[in-house]
mmCIF file of C-alpha atoms in Angstrom:
data_model
loop_
_atom_site.group_PDB
_atom_site.id
_atom_site.type_symbol
_atom_site.label_atom_id
_atom_site.label_comp_id
_atom_site.label_asym_id
_atom_site.label_seq_id
_atom_site.Cartn_x
_atom_site.Cartn_y
_atom_site.Cartn_z
ATOM 1 C CA UNK D 1447 -0.016 0.045 -0.029
ATOM 2 C CA UNK D 1448 1.818 2.949 -1.409
ATOM 3 C CA UNK D 1449 0.316 5.594 1.361
ATOM 4 C CA UNK D 1450 1.592 3.445 4.180
ATOM 5 C CA UNK D 1451 4.787 3.097 2.660
ATOM 6 C CA UNK D 1452 5.115 6.762 2.171
ATOM 7 C CA UNK D 1453 4.208 7.479 5.983
ATOM 8 C CA UNK D 1454 6.676 5.056 7.018
ATOM 9 C CA UNK D 1455 9.538 5.846 4.894
ATOM 10 C CA UNK D 1456 9.060 9.802 5.423
ATOM 11 C CA UNK D 1457 8.495 9.266 9.375
ATOM 12 C CA UNK D 1458 11.951 7.523 9.461
ATOM 13 C CA UNK D 1459 13.548 10.174 7.165
ATOM 14 C CA UNK D 1460 12.249 12.958 9.601
ATOM 15 C CA UNK D 1461 13.368 11.155 12.847
ATOM 16 C CA UNK D 1462 16.965 10.594 11.622
ATOM 17 C CA UNK D 1463 17.571 14.238 10.205
ATOM 18 C CA UNK D 1464 19.990 15.905 12.310
ATOM 19 C CA UNK D 1465 21.466 18.913 11.438
ATOM 20 C CA UNK D 1466 19.153 20.254 8.753
ATOM 21 C CA UNK D 1467 17.819 19.629 5.109
ATOM 22 C CA UNK D 1468 21.065 19.262 3.319
ATOM 23 C CA UNK D 1469 22.284 16.374 5.565
ATOM 24 C CA UNK D 1470 18.946 14.680 5.012
ATOM 25 C CA UNK D 1471 19.422 14.296 1.031
ATOM 26 C CA UNK D 1472 21.495 11.517 1.129
ATOM 27 C CA UNK D 1473 19.127 9.411 3.355
ATOM 28 C CA UNK D 1474 16.009 10.553 0.953
ATOM 29 C CA UNK D 1475 17.938 9.543 -2.010
ATOM 30 C CA UNK D 1476 18.875 5.935 -0.634
ATOM 31 C CA UNK D 1477 15.173 5.353 0.373
ATOM 32 C CA UNK D 1478 12.906 7.021 -2.521
ATOM 33 C CA UNK D 1479 15.628 6.325 -5.554
ATOM 34 C CA UNK D 1480 17.528 3.060 -4.419
ATOM 35 C CA UNK D 1481 15.226 1.081 -2.149
ATOM 36 C CA UNK D 1482 11.759 2.254 -3.158
ATOM 37 C CA UNK D 1483 12.141 2.994 -6.940
ATOM 38 C CA UNK D 1484 9.688 5.904 -6.629
ATOM 39 C CA UNK D 1485 11.663 8.023 -8.823
ATOM 40 C CA UNK D 1486 14.857 7.813 -11.067
ATOM 41 C CA UNK D 1487 18.164 9.367 -10.206
ATOM 42 C CA UNK D 1488 17.743 12.320 -12.715
ATOM 43 C CA UNK D 1489 13.999 13.068 -11.206
ATOM 44 C CA UNK D 1490 15.789 13.145 -7.880
ATOM 45 C CA UNK D 1491 18.411 15.802 -9.012
ATOM 46 C CA UNK D 1492 15.744 17.725 -10.418
ATOM 47 C CA UNK D 1493 13.751 18.028 -7.254
ATOM 48 C CA UNK D 1494 16.870 18.967 -5.410
ATOM 49 C CA UNK D 1495 17.265 22.078 -8.036
ATOM 50 C CA UNK D 1496 13.789 22.831 -7.372
ATOM 51 C CA UNK D 1497 13.671 22.630 -3.943
ATOM 52 C CA UNK D 1498 16.884 25.102 -3.585
ATOM 53 C CA UNK D 1499 14.741 27.532 -5.295
ATOM 54 C CA UNK D 1500 11.531 27.219 -4.054
ATOM 55 C CA UNK D 1501 10.374 28.412 -0.731
ATOM 56 C CA UNK D 1502 10.298 26.280 2.452
ATOM 57 C CA UNK D 1503 12.376 23.773 4.124
ATOM 58 C CA UNK D 1504 14.299 21.435 1.700
ATOM 59 C CA UNK D 1505 13.078 18.138 3.432
ATOM 60 C CA UNK D 1506 9.298 19.259 3.107
ATOM 61 C CA UNK D 1507 9.960 20.278 -0.582
ATOM 62 C CA UNK D 1508 11.272 16.446 -1.283
ATOM 63 C CA UNK D 1509 8.856 15.117 0.830
ATOM 64 C CA UNK D 1510 6.007 16.751 -0.957
ATOM 65 C CA UNK D 1511 7.458 16.171 -4.561
ATOM 66 C CA UNK D 1512 8.178 12.455 -3.673
ATOM 67 C CA UNK D 1513 4.622 11.686 -2.509
ATOM 68 C CA UNK D 1514 3.171 13.265 -5.364
ATOM 69 C CA UNK D 1515 5.282 11.650 -8.130
ATOM 70 C CA UNK D 1516 5.286 8.116 -6.069
ATOM 71 C CA UNK D 1517 1.263 8.081 -6.059
ATOM 72 C CA UNK D 1518 1.092 8.895 -9.654
ATOM 73 C CA UNK D 1519 3.700 6.527 -10.694
ATOM 74 C CA UNK D 1520 1.533 3.625 -9.212
ATOM 75 C CA UNK D 1521 -1.638 4.752 -11.192
ATOM 76 C CA UNK D 1522 -3.427 6.908 -8.943
ATOM 77 C CA UNK D 1523 -5.281 9.946 -10.043
ATOM 78 C CA UNK D 1524 -4.303 13.389 -9.226
ATOM 79 C CA UNK D 1525 -6.386 13.929 -6.187
ATOM 80 C CA UNK D 1526 -4.954 11.092 -4.688
ATOM 81 C CA UNK D 1527 -1.349 12.172 -5.783
ATOM 82 C CA UNK D 1528 -2.073 15.494 -3.699
ATOM 83 C CA UNK D 1529 -3.121 13.289 -0.699
ATOM 84 C CA UNK D 1530 0.035 11.412 -0.992
ATOM 85 C CA UNK D 1531 2.102 14.697 -1.365
ATOM 86 C CA UNK D 1532 0.153 16.029 2.154
ATOM 87 C CA UNK D 1533 0.815 13.009 3.639
ATOM 88 C CA UNK D 1534 4.515 12.525 2.900
ATOM 89 C CA UNK D 1535 5.236 16.172 4.184
ATOM 90 C CA UNK D 1536 3.219 15.651 7.477
ATOM 91 C CA UNK D 1537 4.944 12.295 8.213
ATOM 92 C CA UNK D 1538 8.495 14.118 8.016
ATOM 93 C CA UNK D 1539 7.027 16.649 10.803
ATOM 94 C CA UNK D 1540 5.415 14.642 13.370
ATOM 95 C CA UNK D 1541 7.884 12.633 15.210
ATOM 96 C CA UNK D 1542 10.458 15.754 15.414
ATOM 97 C CA UNK D 1543 7.498 17.792 16.295
ATOM 98 C CA UNK D 1544 6.638 15.520 19.648
ATOM 99 C CA UNK D 1545 10.237 15.322 20.394
ATOM 100 C CA UNK D 1546 10.776 19.180 19.971
ATOM 101 C CA UNK D 1547 7.673 20.099 22.285
ATOM 102 C CA UNK D 1548 8.838 17.829 25.009
ATOM 103 C CA UNK D 1549 12.247 19.243 25.026
ATOM 104 C CA UNK D 1550 10.919 22.925 24.998
ATOM 105 C CA UNK D 1551 8.421 22.088 27.527
ATOM 106 C CA UNK D 1552 11.235 21.221 30.000
ATOM 107 C CA UNK D 1553 13.411 23.987 29.086
ATOM 108 C CA UNK D 1554 10.685 26.472 29.486
ATOM 109 C CA UNK D 1555 9.744 25.007 32.851
ATOM 110 C CA UNK D 1556 13.485 24.987 34.088
ATOM 111 C CA UNK D 1557 14.388 28.151 32.455
ATOM 112 C CA UNK D 1558 15.995 29.644 35.395
ATOM 113 C CA UNK D 1559 17.955 26.846 37.044
ATOM 114 C CA UNK D 1560 21.441 27.269 37.178
ATOM 115 C CA UNK D 1561 22.808 24.485 35.110
ATOM 116 C CA UNK D 1562 20.475 25.151 32.192
ATOM 117 C CA UNK D 1563 21.630 28.823 32.247
ATOM 118 C CA UNK D 1564 25.211 27.977 32.262
ATOM 119 C CA UNK D 1565 25.130 25.346 29.554
ATOM 120 C CA UNK D 1566 23.128 27.759 27.272
ATOM 121 C CA UNK D 1567 25.551 30.584 27.879
ATOM 122 C CA UNK D 1568 28.386 28.391 26.537
ATOM 123 C CA UNK D 1569 26.261 27.228 23.804
ATOM 124 C CA UNK D 1570 25.193 30.707 22.436
ATOM 125 C CA UNK D 1571 28.893 31.475 21.047
ATOM 126 C CA UNK D 1572 28.837 28.078 19.212
ATOM 127 C CA UNK D 1573 25.506 28.889 17.313
ATOM 128 C CA UNK D 1574 27.516 32.013 15.731
ATOM 129 C CA UNK D 1575 29.993 29.349 14.520
ATOM 130 C CA UNK D 1576 27.386 27.094 13.218
ATOM 131 C CA UNK D 1577 25.626 29.750 11.036
ATOM 132 C CA UNK D 1578 29.034 31.145 9.749
ATOM 133 C CA UNK D 1579 29.936 27.659 8.638
ATOM 134 C CA UNK D 1580 26.470 27.185 6.687
ATOM 135 C CA UNK D 1581 27.257 30.527 5.078
ATOM 136 C CA UNK D 1582 30.859 29.437 4.202
ATOM 137 C CA UNK D 1583 29.731 26.115 2.689
ATOM 138 C CA UNK D 1584 27.288 27.881 0.423
ATOM 139 C CA UNK D 1585 30.009 30.231 -1.079
ATOM 140 C CA UNK D 1586 30.445 27.839 -4.026
ATOM 141 C CA UNK D 1587 30.443 27.618 -7.644
ATOM 142 C CA UNK D 1588 26.667 26.653 -7.821
ATOM 143 C CA UNK D 1589 25.771 29.826 -6.009
ATOM 144 C CA UNK D 1590 28.327 32.561 -7.150
ATOM 145 C CA UNK D 1591 29.310 31.370 -10.764
ATOM 146 C CA UNK D 1592 32.897 29.654 -11.813
ATOM 147 C CA UNK D 1593 35.419 32.631 -11.849
ATOM 148 C CA UNK D 1594 37.283 31.240 -14.675
ATOM 149 C CA UNK D 1595 34.054 29.897 -16.799
ATOM 150 C CA UNK D 1596 31.959 32.792 -16.181
ATOM 151 C CA UNK D 1597 33.902 36.027 -14.627
ATOM 152 C CA UNK D 1598 30.832 38.293 -15.234
ATOM 153 C CA UNK D 1599 28.446 36.127 -12.989
ATOM 154 C CA UNK D 1600 31.107 35.590 -10.575
ATOM 155 C CA UNK D 1601 31.858 39.379 -10.218
ATOM 156 C CA UNK D 1602 28.120 40.280 -10.319
ATOM 157 C CA UNK D 1603 27.459 37.510 -7.820
ATOM 158 C CA UNK D 1604 29.985 39.209 -5.343
ATOM 159 C CA UNK D 1605 28.467 42.608 -5.994
ATOM 160 C CA UNK D 1606 25.072 41.190 -5.059
ATOM 161 C CA UNK D 1607 26.302 39.456 -2.074
ATOM 162 C CA UNK D 1608 28.137 42.682 -0.900
ATOM 163 C CA UNK D 1609 24.842 44.728 -1.652
ATOM 164 C CA UNK D 1610 22.566 42.344 0.296
ATOM 165 C CA UNK D 1611 25.007 41.936 3.290
ATOM 166 C CA UNK D 1612 25.558 45.645 3.656
ATOM 167 C CA UNK D 1613 21.736 46.406 2.872
ATOM 168 C CA UNK D 1614 20.562 44.043 5.532
ATOM 169 C CA UNK D 1615 23.225 44.553 8.098
ATOM 170 C CA UNK D 1616 23.743 48.333 8.106
ATOM 171 C CA UNK D 1617 20.691 49.759 6.552
ATOM 172 C CA UNK D 1618 18.392 47.108 8.063
ATOM 173 C CA UNK D 1619 16.391 46.562 4.927
ATOM 174 C CA UNK D 1620 14.019 43.512 5.494
ATOM 175 C CA UNK D 1621 15.309 40.274 4.103
ATOM 176 C CA UNK D 1622 12.231 39.532 2.182
ATOM 177 C CA UNK D 1623 12.615 43.029 0.488
ATOM 178 C CA UNK D 1624 16.269 41.935 -0.055
ATOM 179 C CA UNK D 1625 15.225 38.735 -1.793
ATOM 180 C CA UNK D 1626 12.909 40.523 -4.133
ATOM 181 C CA UNK D 1627 15.434 43.309 -4.972
ATOM 182 C CA UNK D 1628 18.079 40.702 -5.749
ATOM 183 C CA UNK D 1629 15.528 38.537 -7.856
ATOM 184 C CA UNK D 1630 14.741 41.564 -9.719
ATOM 185 C CA UNK D 1631 18.427 42.485 -10.500
ATOM 186 C CA UNK D 1632 19.075 39.075 -11.799
ATOM 187 C CA UNK D 1633 16.201 39.060 -14.097
ATOM 188 C CA UNK D 1634 17.274 42.468 -15.306
ATOM 189 C CA UNK D 1635 20.997 41.900 -15.752
ATOM 190 C CA UNK D 1636 21.503 38.394 -17.025
ATOM 191 C CA UNK W 985 -5.653 39.852 15.975
ATOM 192 C CA UNK W 986 -6.267 36.632 17.261
ATOM 193 C CA UNK W 987 -3.213 35.171 18.589
ATOM 194 C CA UNK W 988 -3.368 31.846 16.752
ATOM 195 C CA UNK W 989 -3.937 33.731 13.725
ATOM 196 C CA UNK W 990 -1.193 35.864 14.153
ATOM 197 C CA UNK W 991 1.018 32.855 14.909
ATOM 198 C CA UNK W 992 -0.199 31.263 11.617
ATOM 199 C CA UNK W 993 0.348 34.477 9.329
ATOM 200 C CA UNK W 994 3.750 35.120 10.768
ATOM 201 C CA UNK W 995 5.251 31.611 10.333
ATOM 202 C CA UNK W 996 3.569 31.177 7.034
ATOM 203 C CA UNK W 997 5.007 34.350 5.842
ATOM 204 C CA UNK W 998 8.564 33.332 7.089
ATOM 205 C CA UNK W 999 7.786 29.902 5.556
ATOM 206 C CA UNK W 1000 6.972 31.484 2.085
ATOM 207 C CA UNK W 1001 10.545 33.435 1.938
ATOM 208 C CA UNK W 1002 12.763 30.795 3.245
ATOM 209 C CA UNK W 1003 14.892 29.957 0.018
ATOM 210 C CA UNK W 1004 18.012 27.919 0.126
ATOM 211 C CA UNK W 1005 17.413 26.003 3.594
ATOM 212 C CA UNK W 1006 16.467 26.867 7.291
ATOM 213 C CA UNK W 1007 19.668 28.949 8.081
ATOM 214 C CA UNK W 1008 18.475 31.574 5.734
ATOM 215 C CA UNK W 1009 15.382 32.250 7.636
ATOM 216 C CA UNK W 1010 17.289 32.966 11.068
ATOM 217 C CA UNK W 1011 17.653 36.546 10.425
ATOM 218 C CA UNK W 1012 13.939 36.879 9.046
ATOM 219 C CA UNK W 1013 12.564 35.056 11.904
ATOM 220 C CA UNK W 1014 14.685 37.163 14.558
ATOM 221 C CA UNK W 1015 13.164 40.270 12.628
ATOM 222 C CA UNK W 1016 9.743 38.999 13.072
ATOM 223 C CA UNK W 1017 9.219 37.411 16.321
ATOM 224 C CA UNK W 1018 11.850 39.248 18.416
ATOM 225 C CA UNK W 1019 12.003 42.943 17.022
ATOM 226 C CA UNK W 1020 8.516 43.351 15.752
ATOM 227 C CA UNK W 1021 6.412 40.978 18.040
ATOM 228 C CA UNK W 1022 8.475 40.971 21.024
ATOM 229 C CA UNK W 1023 7.423 37.090 21.441
ATOM 230 C CA UNK W 1024 11.044 36.383 22.660
ATOM 231 C CA UNK W 1025 13.835 38.420 23.588
ATOM 232 C CA UNK W 1026 17.540 38.081 22.143
ATOM 233 C CA UNK W 1027 18.723 35.445 24.399
ATOM 234 C CA UNK W 1028 15.616 33.272 24.157
ATOM 235 C CA UNK W 1029 15.814 33.295 20.532
ATOM 236 C CA UNK W 1030 19.420 32.048 20.551
ATOM 237 C CA UNK W 1031 18.807 29.553 22.910
ATOM 238 C CA UNK W 1032 15.568 28.320 20.574
ATOM 239 C CA UNK W 1033 18.526 28.019 17.928
ATOM 240 C CA UNK W 1034 20.477 25.825 19.947
ATOM 241 C CA UNK W 1035 17.682 23.518 20.839
ATOM 242 C CA UNK W 1036 16.333 23.435 17.179
ATOM 243 C CA UNK W 1037 19.792 22.479 16.153
ATOM 244 C CA UNK W 1038 20.299 19.863 18.500
ATOM 245 C CA UNK W 1039 17.031 18.028 18.120
ATOM 246 C CA UNK W 1040 15.970 15.793 15.044
ATOM 247 C CA UNK W 1041 13.594 17.307 12.426
ATOM 248 C CA UNK W 1042 13.750 20.349 10.028
ATOM 249 C CA UNK W 1043 15.368 23.539 11.741
ATOM 250 C CA UNK W 1044 12.550 25.985 10.568
ATOM 251 C CA UNK W 1045 9.853 23.776 11.784
ATOM 252 C CA UNK W 1046 11.480 23.178 14.929
ATOM 253 C CA UNK W 1047 11.887 26.702 15.819
ATOM 254 C CA UNK W 1048 8.455 27.306 14.868
ATOM 255 C CA UNK W 1049 7.082 24.548 17.408
ATOM 256 C CA UNK W 1050 9.054 25.840 20.046
ATOM 257 C CA UNK W 1051 7.949 29.617 19.744
ATOM 258 C CA UNK W 1052 4.454 28.768 19.208
ATOM 259 C CA UNK W 1053 4.392 26.236 22.258
ATOM 260 C CA UNK W 1054 6.012 29.126 24.257
ATOM 261 C CA UNK W 1055 3.235 31.410 23.228
ATOM 262 C CA UNK W 1056 0.181 29.237 23.234
ATOM 263 C CA UNK W 1057 0.989 25.705 24.262
ATOM 264 C CA UNK W 1058 0.884 22.757 22.312
ATOM 265 C CA UNK W 1059 -1.887 24.223 19.970
ATOM 266 C CA UNK W 1060 0.482 26.903 19.484
ATOM 267 C CA UNK W 1061 3.199 25.023 18.515
ATOM 268 C CA UNK W 1062 0.967 22.839 15.839
ATOM 269 C CA UNK W 1063 -0.068 26.204 14.345
ATOM 270 C CA UNK W 1064 3.508 27.259 13.801
ATOM 271 C CA UNK W 1065 4.698 24.028 12.517
ATOM 272 C CA UNK W 1066 1.970 23.583 9.971
ATOM 273 C CA UNK W 1067 2.051 27.326 9.049
ATOM 274 C CA UNK W 1068 5.736 26.872 8.175
ATOM 275 C CA UNK W 1069 5.309 24.172 6.165
ATOM 276 C CA UNK W 1070 2.271 24.973 4.336
ATOM 277 C CA UNK W 1071 3.818 27.552 1.682
ATOM 278 C CA UNK W 1072 6.382 24.898 0.888
ATOM 279 C CA UNK W 1073 3.690 22.227 0.344
ATOM 280 C CA UNK W 1074 1.396 24.328 -1.776
ATOM 281 C CA UNK W 1075 4.482 25.699 -4.077
ATOM 282 C CA UNK W 1076 5.699 22.304 -4.796
ATOM 283 C CA UNK W 1077 2.679 20.637 -5.289
ATOM 284 C CA UNK W 1078 1.715 23.507 -8.150
ATOM 285 C CA UNK W 1079 5.078 22.756 -9.683
ATOM 286 C CA UNK W 1080 4.539 19.182 -9.363
ATOM 287 C CA UNK W 1081 1.146 19.497 -11.273
ATOM 288 C CA UNK W 1082 1.632 22.324 -13.576
ATOM 289 C CA UNK W 1083 5.330 23.290 -14.073
ATOM 290 C CA UNK W 1084 7.261 20.121 -14.688
ATOM 291 C CA UNK W 1085 9.704 22.394 -16.780
ATOM 292 C CA UNK W 1086 9.891 24.989 -14.162
ATOM 293 C CA UNK W 1087 13.645 24.583 -13.517
ATOM 294 C CA UNK W 1088 14.219 25.002 -17.297
ATOM 295 C CA UNK W 1089 12.331 28.420 -17.361
ATOM 296 C CA UNK W 1090 15.094 30.766 -18.527
ATOM 297 C CA UNK W 1091 13.313 33.796 -16.538
ATOM 298 C CA UNK W 1092 13.326 31.560 -13.467
ATOM 299 C CA UNK W 1093 16.962 30.742 -13.707
ATOM 300 C CA UNK W 1094 17.688 34.494 -14.278
ATOM 301 C CA UNK W 1095 15.982 35.590 -10.971
ATOM 302 C CA UNK W 1096 17.745 32.804 -8.892
ATOM 303 C CA UNK W 1097 21.060 33.679 -10.075
ATOM 304 C CA UNK W 1098 20.460 37.018 -8.439
ATOM 305 C CA UNK W 1099 18.782 35.240 -5.394
ATOM 306 C CA UNK W 1100 21.518 32.724 -4.448
ATOM 307 C CA UNK W 1101 24.471 35.112 -3.521
ATOM 308 C CA UNK W 1102 21.833 37.374 -1.692
ATOM 309 C CA UNK W 1103 20.779 34.140 0.386
ATOM 310 C CA UNK W 1104 24.376 33.610 1.323
ATOM 311 C CA UNK W 1105 24.667 37.219 2.634
ATOM 312 C CA UNK W 1106 21.364 36.841 4.523
ATOM 313 C CA UNK W 1107 22.959 33.973 6.264
ATOM 314 C CA UNK W 1108 26.102 35.553 7.082
ATOM 315 C CA UNK W 1109 24.551 38.797 8.253
ATOM 316 C CA UNK W 1110 22.988 37.893 11.565
ATOM 317 C CA UNK W 1111 26.292 36.350 12.820
ATOM 318 C CA UNK W 1112 27.892 39.627 13.722
ATOM 319 C CA UNK W 1113 24.954 40.922 15.508
ATOM 320 C CA UNK W 1114 24.708 37.615 17.327
ATOM 321 C CA UNK W 1115 28.239 37.606 18.367
ATOM 322 C CA UNK W 1116 27.509 40.807 20.352
ATOM 323 C CA UNK W 1117 24.413 39.047 22.111
ATOM 324 C CA UNK W 1118 25.941 36.044 22.776
ATOM 325 C CA UNK W 1119 28.410 37.882 24.940
ATOM 326 C CA UNK W 1120 31.865 36.966 23.007
ATOM 327 C CA UNK W 1121 34.731 38.306 24.610
ATOM 328 C CA UNK W 1122 38.615 37.464 24.937
ATOM 329 C CA UNK W 1123 37.954 34.100 26.520
ATOM 330 C CA UNK W 1124 35.393 32.566 24.472
ATOM 331 C CA UNK W 1125 35.923 34.254 20.967
ATOM 332 C CA UNK W 1126 37.582 30.955 19.838
ATOM 333 C CA UNK W 1127 34.418 28.536 20.360
ATOM 334 C CA UNK W 1128 32.732 29.961 17.235
ATOM 335 C CA UNK W 1129 35.931 30.067 15.300
ATOM 336 C CA UNK W 1130 36.914 26.539 15.933
ATOM 337 C CA UNK W 1131 33.129 25.272 15.202
ATOM 338 C CA UNK W 1132 33.110 27.142 12.110
ATOM 339 C CA UNK W 1133 36.519 25.640 10.726
ATOM 340 C CA UNK W 1134 35.256 22.188 12.325
ATOM 341 C CA UNK W 1135 32.004 22.213 10.315
ATOM 342 C CA UNK W 1136 33.100 23.900 7.026
ATOM 343 C CA UNK W 1137 36.356 22.875 6.388
ATOM 344 C CA UNK W 1138 36.741 19.085 8.139
ATOM 345 C CA UNK W 1139 32.807 18.291 7.569
ATOM 346 C CA UNK W 1140 32.329 17.805 11.282
ATOM 347 C CA UNK W 1141 28.478 17.300 11.908
ATOM 348 C CA UNK W 1142 27.268 20.315 14.214
ATOM 349 C CA UNK W 1143 25.510 18.041 16.517
ATOM 350 C CA UNK W 1144 29.033 17.159 17.600
ATOM 351 C CA UNK W 1145 29.998 20.662 18.324
ATOM 352 C CA UNK W 1146 26.820 21.433 20.302
ATOM 353 C CA UNK W 1147 27.379 18.254 22.356
ATOM 354 C CA UNK W 1148 30.985 19.033 22.902
ATOM 355 C CA UNK W 1149 29.951 22.788 23.979
ATOM 356 C CA UNK W 1150 27.034 21.828 26.032
ATOM 357 C CA UNK W 1151 29.098 19.209 28.100
ATOM 358 C CA UNK W 1152 31.769 21.582 28.544
ATOM 359 C CA UNK W 1153 29.641 24.272 29.758
ATOM 360 C CA UNK W 1154 27.906 21.850 32.239
ATOM 361 C CA UNK W 1155 31.344 20.916 33.810
ATOM 362 C CA UNK W 1156 32.238 24.778 33.865
ATOM 363 C CA UNK W 1157 28.935 25.443 35.535
ATOM 364 C CA UNK W 1158 29.726 22.592 38.093
ATOM 365 C CA UNK W 1159 33.039 23.876 38.478
ATOM 366 C CA UNK W 1160 32.345 27.370 39.283
ATOM 367 C CA UNK W 1161 29.829 26.338 42.127
#
């Protein structure tokens, strides 16, 4: 039964996903392409590309798309595929949600305890490092263009990067406005 | 406005503009829930980041669950989590149904060539403000630097950095007593 399988596979993907969406891609690929043959490796590459350029967490994007495609491939009509997509997406969320709620409840209750305060005081600096690392890892050819192949794109990407950084950091431009501005710039210039 | 409607609209907005993974929405979420709505202060916001990072599940949704829970209990948490996921589900469904060739569209590609470097800047920008709020000083500045190098250059999972620092903080707290 395709719906039960989707529920089981995506619940598993949800609970084993530590450390953000990109970490779960290899896990999804293994389940969806290699084990269950719900889509080909090419279709999977496409969905990763689409996920990177559409809103929302990448794990949810993959789950929605896989749920839809798997049900269509199994020969069901579109409305059933929509149900499959929603089911797969919610399956990713529900287990971590219960866990997160339990941890949060504990922390909110013991917020002022000495040991919780001390642990969090040390953890706050490390979060700064984690986010910096995420940004550093995204400074890649895929996002900025290859300097030897397309120097124009590369230079322009650096300009957009600096513009967005200064705009949000110093002039407090809202990130949503910034994304729209840079999207418009890309559309007009390239 | 009804608080549930408020939670729903705020997180649906954040979900709609999260492009390129969970970290990109840190700055936006901070602006919305801390500066605008005053649902949390800056320290609580950073603590929420730590918790979201160290539990399984999608970062953005973990954040939304925690903030929703803090405001309105479990129902608030459910509203926050679903609101964050909803724009993503709708967008992908539309693409799956209507635009199988979406990624090949030349205009879409042009727009995203502009958006991608912007997203990297949006991720990096809050680091500097956070460095101040995390009370970085000459004794602990090395913590974020070592963590960033371990993760980005050596491929160490962020989980290990958090675990190691957490245990360190626990021992340090005990020693000080």
